[in-house]
Amino acid sequence: MRPHMKPVLLVSECLAGTRCRYDGSSAEDPFVRRIMPFCEVRTACPETGIGLGVPRPPIRLVTDGSGGALLVQPSTGMDLTAAMSAFCRQVLSDPGSLDGAVLKSRSPSCGISDARVFSGADGPARAGTGPGIFGRAVLEAMGGRPVIHEGRLSNLRLREHFMTSLFTLARFRSAERECSERRSLGPLVSFHASAKLLLSAYNREEGRRMGRLVADGGPGAESAYRAALVRALARPLRTGRAVDALMHAFGYFKRDLSSAEKALFLDSLEDFGAGRTAMGIPGALIRSWIVRFGTAYLDDQIIFDPYPPALAGTEDSARGEAPPR
Ligand code: SF4
């Protein structure tokens, strides 16, 4: 197993523990605190970034009547939309340098899907929910790379998917850098070999196209491969195909395992296939056998070591949405 590259992760500053919310509190998130040492973290607080103080009168999104939203501060009547848009352009001026983002749910600035949108600057009438101004800009800039809010991180499967995509993209970035330093596609070929089982679990068709890109190796192969990798990892893995990949690996050890070990694996695989647990559980058994038997081909497969083991956990809210604010 090789060391994990540090992904570049954009984080809403209040999730990292800064007391920058409108009421002077933080929204420190235990998982964000856990993942931070394994990442190169860039924090941003869009509201203090445009000069609002702490504490500050609340701001809200107000529908503009044509599918968009304005950011206003009802107590002062200020329209903050232009200032926030300028902040977004400044912070996201080099989006290609980011591997992923964790943003605060339900915020009119940082929310990615669930911020309240009101009918007017005053009154309780709601027009629906949507992304905040910064959240929308991050989603557009990231072009399919992983962006999540902290509420979804409490769901084991969504968290596994997020971490797998994040650390795989960081590993690819490192291979891409090596390709340009060595003027060789060798690192890309090695990366693809390591990603084979992962891609077969996520998106087999895209994985085959990526294999052809590597084999053809024409000009622009790395950038076309990067775009395909982002597409392949955009949606969570397909459980049935992940079960196939795990069974394929299990085949390497079958003859060397006791009946009890085989039964333990098959039980955990059944739980994963039925949605009762995440892939990390049967994956950890395979990883332990890779170490025990020194199986070289599997040793480098990303699917069995997708993110730092210290981040693995079984806590699961089984919910995809944020806790009440
Ligand atoms: S949600 Fe975003 S804007 Fe609000 S305090 Fe947190 S980082 Fe700042």
CSV table of C-alpha atoms and ligand atoms in Angstrom, one decimal:
chain,number,residue,atom,x,y,z
A,1,MET,CA,0.0,0.0,0.0
A,2,ARG,CA,1.4,3.4,-0.9
A,3,PRO,CA,1.1,6.6,1.0
A,4,HIS,CA,-2.0,8.7,0.2
A,5,MET,CA,-1.4,12.0,-1.5
A,6,LYS,CA,-2.9,15.0,0.3
A,7,PRO,CA,-6.0,16.3,-1.6
A,8,VAL,CA,-6.5,20.1,-1.8
A,9,LEU,CA,-9.8,20.6,0.1
A,10,LEU,CA,-11.9,23.7,0.3
A,11,VAL,CA,-13.8,24.0,3.6
A,12,SER,CA,-16.4,26.4,4.9
A,13,GLU,CA,-14.5,28.2,7.6
A,14,CYS,CA,-17.1,27.7,10.4
A,15,LEU,CA,-17.0,23.9,9.8
A,16,ALA,CA,-13.3,24.0,10.6
A,17,GLY,CA,-14.1,25.6,14.0
A,18,THR,CA,-13.8,29.3,13.4
A,19,ARG,CA,-16.5,31.3,15.2
A,20,CYS,CA,-17.5,33.2,12.1
A,21,ARG,CA,-21.3,32.5,11.9
A,22,TYR,CA,-23.9,35.3,12.0
A,23,ASP,CA,-24.4,34.7,15.8
A,24,GLY,CA,-20.8,34.4,16.7
A,25,SER,CA,-20.8,30.6,16.9
A,26,SER,CA,-18.8,28.0,14.9
A,27,ALA,CA,-20.3,24.9,13.3
A,28,GLU,CA,-17.3,22.7,14.0
A,29,ASP,CA,-17.8,19.4,12.4
A,30,PRO,CA,-16.1,16.3,13.9
A,31,PHE,CA,-15.5,14.6,10.6
A,32,VAL,CA,-14.1,17.8,9.0
A,33,ARG,CA,-11.7,18.1,12.0
A,34,ARG,CA,-10.7,14.4,11.4
A,35,ILE,CA,-10.0,14.8,7.7
A,36,MET,CA,-8.2,18.1,7.9
A,37,PRO,CA,-4.7,16.7,8.8
A,38,PHE,CA,-4.9,14.4,5.8
A,39,CYS,CA,-5.6,17.3,3.4
A,40,GLU,CA,-4.1,20.6,2.2
A,41,VAL,CA,-7.0,22.7,3.5
A,42,ARG,CA,-8.1,26.0,2.2
A,43,THR,CA,-10.8,27.6,4.3
A,44,ALA,CA,-13.1,30.4,3.2
A,45,CYS,CA,-15.9,32.3,4.9
A,46,PRO,CA,-17.7,34.2,2.2
A,47,GLU,CA,-19.7,36.4,4.5
A,48,THR,CA,-16.8,37.7,6.5
A,49,GLY,CA,-14.9,37.7,3.2
A,50,ILE,CA,-17.2,40.5,1.9
A,51,GLY,CA,-16.7,42.5,5.0
A,52,LEU,CA,-19.7,41.5,7.2
A,53,GLY,CA,-18.9,41.4,10.9
A,54,VAL,CA,-19.3,38.8,13.6
A,55,PRO,CA,-22.0,38.8,14.9
A,56,ARG,CA,-24.0,40.3,12.1
A,57,PRO,CA,-27.7,40.7,11.1
A,58,PRO,CA,-28.8,37.6,9.2
A,59,ILE,CA,-28.8,37.6,5.4
A,60,ARG,CA,-31.1,35.7,3.1
A,61,LEU,CA,-31.6,34.6,-0.5
A,62,VAL,CA,-34.5,36.3,-2.3
A,63,THR,CA,-35.8,35.0,-5.6
A,64,ASP,CA,-35.1,37.3,-8.5
A,65,GLY,CA,-38.2,36.0,-10.4
A,66,SER,CA,-36.2,34.4,-13.2
A,67,GLY,CA,-34.7,31.3,-11.6
A,68,GLY,CA,-31.8,33.1,-9.8
A,69,ALA,CA,-31.5,34.6,-6.4
A,70,LEU,CA,-30.2,37.8,-4.8
A,71,LEU,CA,-28.4,37.9,-1.5
A,72,VAL,CA,-29.9,40.6,0.8
A,73,GLN,CA,-29.6,41.8,4.4
A,74,PRO,CA,-33.2,42.6,5.4
A,75,SER,CA,-32.2,44.8,8.4
A,76,THR,CA,-30.1,47.2,6.3
A,77,GLY,CA,-31.8,46.7,2.9
A,78,MET,CA,-28.4,46.0,1.4
A,79,ASP,CA,-28.1,43.9,-1.8
A,80,LEU,CA,-24.9,41.9,-1.3
A,81,THR,CA,-25.1,39.9,-4.5
A,82,ALA,CA,-22.4,41.7,-6.5
A,83,ALA,CA,-20.0,41.7,-3.6
A,84,MET,CA,-20.5,38.0,-3.1
A,85,SER,CA,-20.1,37.3,-6.8
A,86,ALA,CA,-16.8,39.2,-6.8
A,87,PHE,CA,-15.6,37.2,-3.7
A,88,CYS,CA,-16.5,33.9,-5.5
A,89,ARG,CA,-14.4,34.9,-8.6
A,90,GLN,CA,-11.5,35.8,-6.4
A,91,VAL,CA,-11.5,32.6,-4.3
A,92,LEU,CA,-12.3,30.3,-7.2
A,93,SER,CA,-9.8,31.9,-9.6
A,94,ASP,CA,-7.9,28.6,-10.0
A,95,PRO,CA,-10.5,25.9,-9.5
A,96,GLY,CA,-8.3,23.3,-11.1
A,97,SER,CA,-6.1,23.3,-8.1
A,98,LEU,CA,-8.9,22.0,-5.9
A,99,ASP,CA,-9.7,18.3,-5.5
A,100,GLY,CA,-12.9,18.7,-3.5
A,101,ALA,CA,-15.0,20.8,-1.1
A,102,VAL,CA,-17.0,20.5,2.1
A,103,LEU,CA,-19.4,23.3,2.6
A,104,LYS,CA,-21.9,24.3,5.3
A,105,SER,CA,-25.4,23.2,4.6
A,106,ARG,CA,-28.4,25.5,4.5
A,107,SER,CA,-26.4,28.7,4.4
A,108,PRO,CA,-27.5,31.4,2.0
A,109,SER,CA,-23.8,31.7,1.1
A,110,CYS,CA,-22.3,28.2,1.4
A,111,GLY,CA,-25.3,25.9,0.9
A,112,ILE,CA,-25.0,23.6,-2.1
A,113,SER,CA,-28.7,22.6,-2.4
A,114,ASP,CA,-30.7,23.4,0.7
A,115,ALA,CA,-30.6,27.1,1.5
A,116,ARG,CA,-34.0,28.7,2.0
A,117,VAL,CA,-35.0,31.1,-0.8
A,118,PHE,CA,-37.6,33.7,0.2
A,119,SER,CA,-40.2,35.5,-1.9
A,120,GLY,CA,-39.1,38.9,-0.6
A,121,ALA,CA,-36.6,40.7,1.6
A,122,ASP,CA,-39.2,40.8,4.4
A,123,GLY,CA,-41.6,38.3,5.7
A,124,PRO,CA,-41.6,34.5,6.1
A,125,ALA,CA,-43.0,33.6,2.7
A,126,ARG,CA,-40.7,31.0,1.0
A,127,ALA,CA,-40.2,30.4,-2.7
A,128,GLY,CA,-38.3,27.1,-2.2
A,129,THR,CA,-34.7,25.9,-1.5
A,130,GLY,CA,-31.5,26.0,-3.6
A,131,PRO,CA,-27.8,26.6,-3.4
A,132,GLY,CA,-26.3,29.7,-1.8
A,133,ILE,CA,-24.3,32.1,-4.0
A,134,PHE,CA,-20.9,30.7,-3.0
A,135,GLY,CA,-22.2,27.1,-3.0
A,136,ARG,CA,-23.5,27.5,-6.6
A,137,ALA,CA,-20.2,29.0,-7.7
A,138,VAL,CA,-18.2,26.2,-6.1
A,139,LEU,CA,-20.4,23.6,-7.8
A,140,GLU,CA,-19.9,25.2,-11.2
A,141,ALA,CA,-16.2,25.7,-10.8
A,142,MET,CA,-15.6,22.1,-9.6
A,143,GLY,CA,-17.3,20.7,-12.7
A,144,GLY,CA,-18.2,17.3,-11.2
A,145,ARG,CA,-15.3,17.0,-8.7
A,146,PRO,CA,-16.6,16.0,-5.2
A,147,VAL,CA,-18.5,18.7,-3.3
A,148,ILE,CA,-20.6,17.8,-0.2
A,149,HIS,CA,-22.2,19.4,2.8
A,150,GLU,CA,-21.4,18.3,6.3
A,151,GLY,CA,-24.9,16.8,6.8
A,152,ARG,CA,-24.3,14.2,4.1
A,153,LEU,CA,-20.9,13.3,5.7
A,154,SER,CA,-22.8,11.5,8.5
A,155,ASN,CA,-24.1,9.0,5.9
A,156,LEU,CA,-21.5,6.2,5.7
A,157,ARG,CA,-22.0,5.5,2.0
A,158,LEU,CA,-21.9,9.1,0.9
A,159,ARG,CA,-18.9,9.7,3.1
A,160,GLU,CA,-17.0,6.7,1.6
A,161,HIS,CA,-17.9,7.9,-1.9
A,162,PHE,CA,-16.7,11.4,-1.1
A,163,MET,CA,-13.4,10.3,0.4
A,164,THR,CA,-12.8,7.8,-2.4
A,165,SER,CA,-13.3,10.4,-5.1
A,166,LEU,CA,-11.3,13.0,-3.2
A,167,PHE,CA,-8.2,10.9,-2.6
A,168,THR,CA,-8.3,9.2,-6.0
A,169,LEU,CA,-8.3,12.6,-7.7
A,170,ALA,CA,-5.4,13.7,-5.6
A,171,ARG,CA,-3.5,10.5,-6.5
A,172,PHE,CA,-4.2,11.2,-10.2
A,173,ARG,CA,-3.0,14.8,-9.9
A,174,SER,CA,0.3,13.5,-8.6
A,175,ALA,CA,0.6,11.0,-11.5
A,176,GLU,CA,-0.3,13.8,-13.9
A,177,ARG,CA,2.5,16.0,-12.4
A,178,GLU,CA,5.0,13.1,-12.8
A,179,CYS,CA,4.0,12.6,-16.4
A,180,SER,CA,4.9,16.2,-17.2
A,181,GLU,CA,8.1,16.2,-15.1
A,182,ARG,CA,9.3,12.9,-16.8
A,183,ARG,CA,7.8,13.7,-20.2
A,184,SER,CA,6.4,10.2,-20.2
A,185,LEU,CA,3.0,8.6,-19.9
A,186,GLY,CA,4.4,5.9,-17.7
A,187,PRO,CA,2.9,7.3,-14.5
A,188,LEU,CA,-0.5,7.5,-16.2
A,189,VAL,CA,-0.2,3.9,-17.3
A,190,SER,CA,0.6,2.9,-13.7
A,191,PHE,CA,-2.3,5.0,-12.3
A,192,HIS,CA,-4.7,3.3,-14.7
A,193,ALA,CA,-3.5,-0.2,-13.7
A,194,SER,CA,-4.1,0.7,-10.0
A,195,ALA,CA,-7.6,2.1,-10.7
A,196,LYS,CA,-8.8,-0.9,-12.7
A,197,LEU,CA,-11.0,-2.5,-10.1
A,198,LEU,CA,-12.2,0.8,-8.7
A,199,LEU,CA,-13.3,1.9,-12.2
A,200,SER,CA,-15.0,-1.5,-12.7
A,201,ALA,CA,-17.0,-0.8,-9.6
A,202,TYR,CA,-17.8,2.8,-10.4
A,203,ASN,CA,-18.3,3.0,-14.1
A,204,ARG,CA,-17.1,0.0,-16.2
A,205,GLU,CA,-17.9,1.7,-19.6
A,206,GLU,CA,-16.0,4.9,-18.7
A,207,GLY,CA,-13.2,2.7,-17.4
A,208,ARG,CA,-12.9,1.0,-20.8
A,209,ARG,CA,-12.8,4.3,-22.6
A,210,MET,CA,-10.0,5.4,-20.2
A,211,GLY,CA,-8.1,2.3,-21.0
A,212,ARG,CA,-8.2,3.1,-24.7
A,213,LEU,CA,-7.0,6.7,-23.9
A,214,VAL,CA,-4.0,5.3,-22.1
A,215,ALA,CA,-3.3,2.7,-24.8
A,216,ASP,CA,-3.5,5.3,-27.6
A,217,GLY,CA,-1.4,7.8,-25.6
A,218,GLY,CA,-1.9,10.7,-28.1
A,219,PRO,CA,-1.4,14.4,-27.3
A,220,GLY,CA,-3.7,15.6,-24.6
A,221,ALA,CA,-4.2,12.0,-23.2
A,222,GLU,CA,-3.7,13.2,-19.5
A,223,SER,CA,-6.3,16.0,-19.7
A,224,ALA,CA,-8.8,13.7,-21.5
A,225,TYR,CA,-8.2,11.0,-18.9
A,226,ARG,CA,-8.7,13.6,-16.1
A,227,ALA,CA,-12.1,14.6,-17.5
A,228,ALA,CA,-13.1,10.9,-17.8
A,229,LEU,CA,-12.0,10.1,-14.3
A,230,VAL,CA,-14.1,13.0,-12.9
A,231,ARG,CA,-17.1,11.6,-14.9
A,232,ALA,CA,-16.4,8.1,-13.7
A,233,LEU,CA,-16.3,9.1,-10.0
A,234,ALA,CA,-19.2,11.6,-10.2
A,235,ARG,CA,-21.8,9.1,-8.9
A,236,PRO,CA,-21.4,6.6,-6.1
A,237,LEU,CA,-20.2,3.1,-7.1
A,238,ARG,CA,-22.6,0.5,-8.3
A,239,THR,CA,-23.1,-2.0,-5.5
A,240,GLY,CA,-23.4,-5.1,-7.8
A,241,ARG,CA,-20.3,-4.3,-9.7
A,242,ALA,CA,-18.4,-3.6,-6.5
A,243,VAL,CA,-19.5,-7.0,-5.2
A,244,ASP,CA,-18.0,-8.5,-8.4
A,245,ALA,CA,-14.7,-6.7,-7.9
A,246,LEU,CA,-14.5,-7.9,-4.3
A,247,MET,CA,-15.3,-11.5,-5.3
A,248,HIS,CA,-12.6,-11.2,-8.0
A,249,ALA,CA,-10.1,-10.3,-5.4
A,250,PHE,CA,-11.4,-13.0,-3.0
A,251,GLY,CA,-10.6,-15.5,-5.7
A,252,TYR,CA,-6.8,-14.8,-5.1
A,253,PHE,CA,-7.0,-16.1,-1.5
A,254,LYS,CA,-9.7,-18.7,-1.5
A,255,ARG,CA,-7.4,-21.7,-1.3
A,256,ASP,CA,-5.4,-20.2,1.6
A,257,LEU,CA,-8.2,-19.2,3.9
A,258,SER,CA,-10.0,-21.2,6.6
A,259,SER,CA,-13.7,-21.9,6.3
A,260,ALA,CA,-14.4,-19.5,9.1
A,261,GLU,CA,-12.5,-16.7,7.3
A,262,LYS,CA,-14.3,-17.4,4.0
A,263,ALA,CA,-17.7,-17.3,5.8
A,264,LEU,CA,-16.8,-14.1,7.6
A,265,PHE,CA,-16.0,-12.4,4.2
A,266,LEU,CA,-19.1,-13.8,2.4
A,267,ASP,CA,-21.3,-12.6,5.3
A,268,SER,CA,-19.8,-9.1,5.1
A,269,LEU,CA,-20.1,-9.1,1.3
A,270,GLU,CA,-23.8,-10.0,1.6
A,271,ASP,CA,-24.3,-7.2,4.1
A,272,PHE,CA,-22.7,-4.8,1.7
A,273,GLY,CA,-24.7,-6.1,-1.3
A,274,ALA,CA,-27.9,-5.7,0.7
A,275,GLY,CA,-27.0,-2.1,1.7
A,276,ARG,CA,-26.6,-2.9,5.4
A,277,THR,CA,-23.0,-1.7,5.5
A,278,ALA,CA,-20.4,0.1,3.4
A,279,MET,CA,-17.7,-1.4,1.1
A,280,GLY,CA,-15.0,-0.6,3.6
A,281,ILE,CA,-16.0,-3.6,5.7
A,282,PRO,CA,-15.4,-6.5,3.2
A,283,GLY,CA,-12.7,-4.3,1.7
A,284,ALA,CA,-10.8,-4.2,5.0
A,285,LEU,CA,-10.8,-8.1,5.1
A,286,ILE,CA,-9.3,-8.2,1.6
A,287,ARG,CA,-6.7,-5.6,2.6
A,288,SER,CA,-5.7,-7.7,5.5
A,289,TRP,CA,-5.2,-10.7,3.3
A,290,ILE,CA,-3.2,-8.7,0.7
A,291,VAL,CA,-0.8,-7.8,3.6
A,292,ARG,CA,-0.7,-11.4,4.9
A,293,PHE,CA,-0.2,-13.1,1.5
A,294,GLY,CA,1.7,-10.3,-0.3
A,295,THR,CA,-0.4,-10.3,-3.4
A,296,ALA,CA,1.4,-7.9,-5.6
A,297,TYR,CA,-1.4,-7.2,-8.2
A,298,LEU,CA,-4.0,-6.4,-5.6
A,299,ASP,CA,-1.5,-4.5,-3.3
A,300,ASP,CA,-1.7,-1.4,-5.6
A,301,GLN,CA,-5.4,-1.5,-6.3
A,302,ILE,CA,-6.9,1.8,-5.1
A,303,ILE,CA,-10.3,0.1,-4.3
A,304,PHE,CA,-8.7,-1.7,-1.3
A,305,ASP,CA,-7.0,1.4,0.1
A,306,PRO,CA,-9.0,4.3,-1.3
A,307,TYR,CA,-8.3,6.8,1.6
A,308,PRO,CA,-6.2,6.8,4.7
A,309,PRO,CA,-7.3,4.0,7.0
A,310,ALA,CA,-7.5,6.4,10.0
A,311,LEU,CA,-10.5,8.0,8.3
A,312,ALA,CA,-12.5,4.7,8.1
A,313,GLY,CA,-15.4,4.4,10.5
A,314,THR,CA,-18.7,2.7,10.7
A,315,GLU,CA,-20.8,5.7,12.1
A,316,ASP,CA,-23.9,6.0,9.9
A,317,SER,CA,-26.9,8.2,10.2
A,318,ALA,CA,-28.3,6.4,7.2
A,319,ARG,CA,-29.6,9.9,6.2
A,320,GLY,CA,-28.6,12.0,3.3
A,321,GLU,CA,-29.7,15.3,4.7
A,322,ALA,CA,-28.4,17.8,7.1
A,323,PRO,CA,-29.4,17.9,10.8
A,324,PRO,CA,-31.7,20.7,11.8
A,325,ARG,CA,-29.9,24.0,11.9
B,1,SF4,S1,-21.7,29.1,6.4
B,1,SF4,FE1,-20.2,30.0,5.1
B,1,SF4,S2,-20.6,32.2,5.2
B,1,SF4,FE2,-21.7,31.2,7.0
B,1,SF4,S3,-20.2,31.4,8.6
B,1,SF4,FE3,-19.9,29.4,7.7
B,1,SF4,S4,-18.2,29.8,6.2
B,1,SF4,FE4,-19.1,31.8,6.8
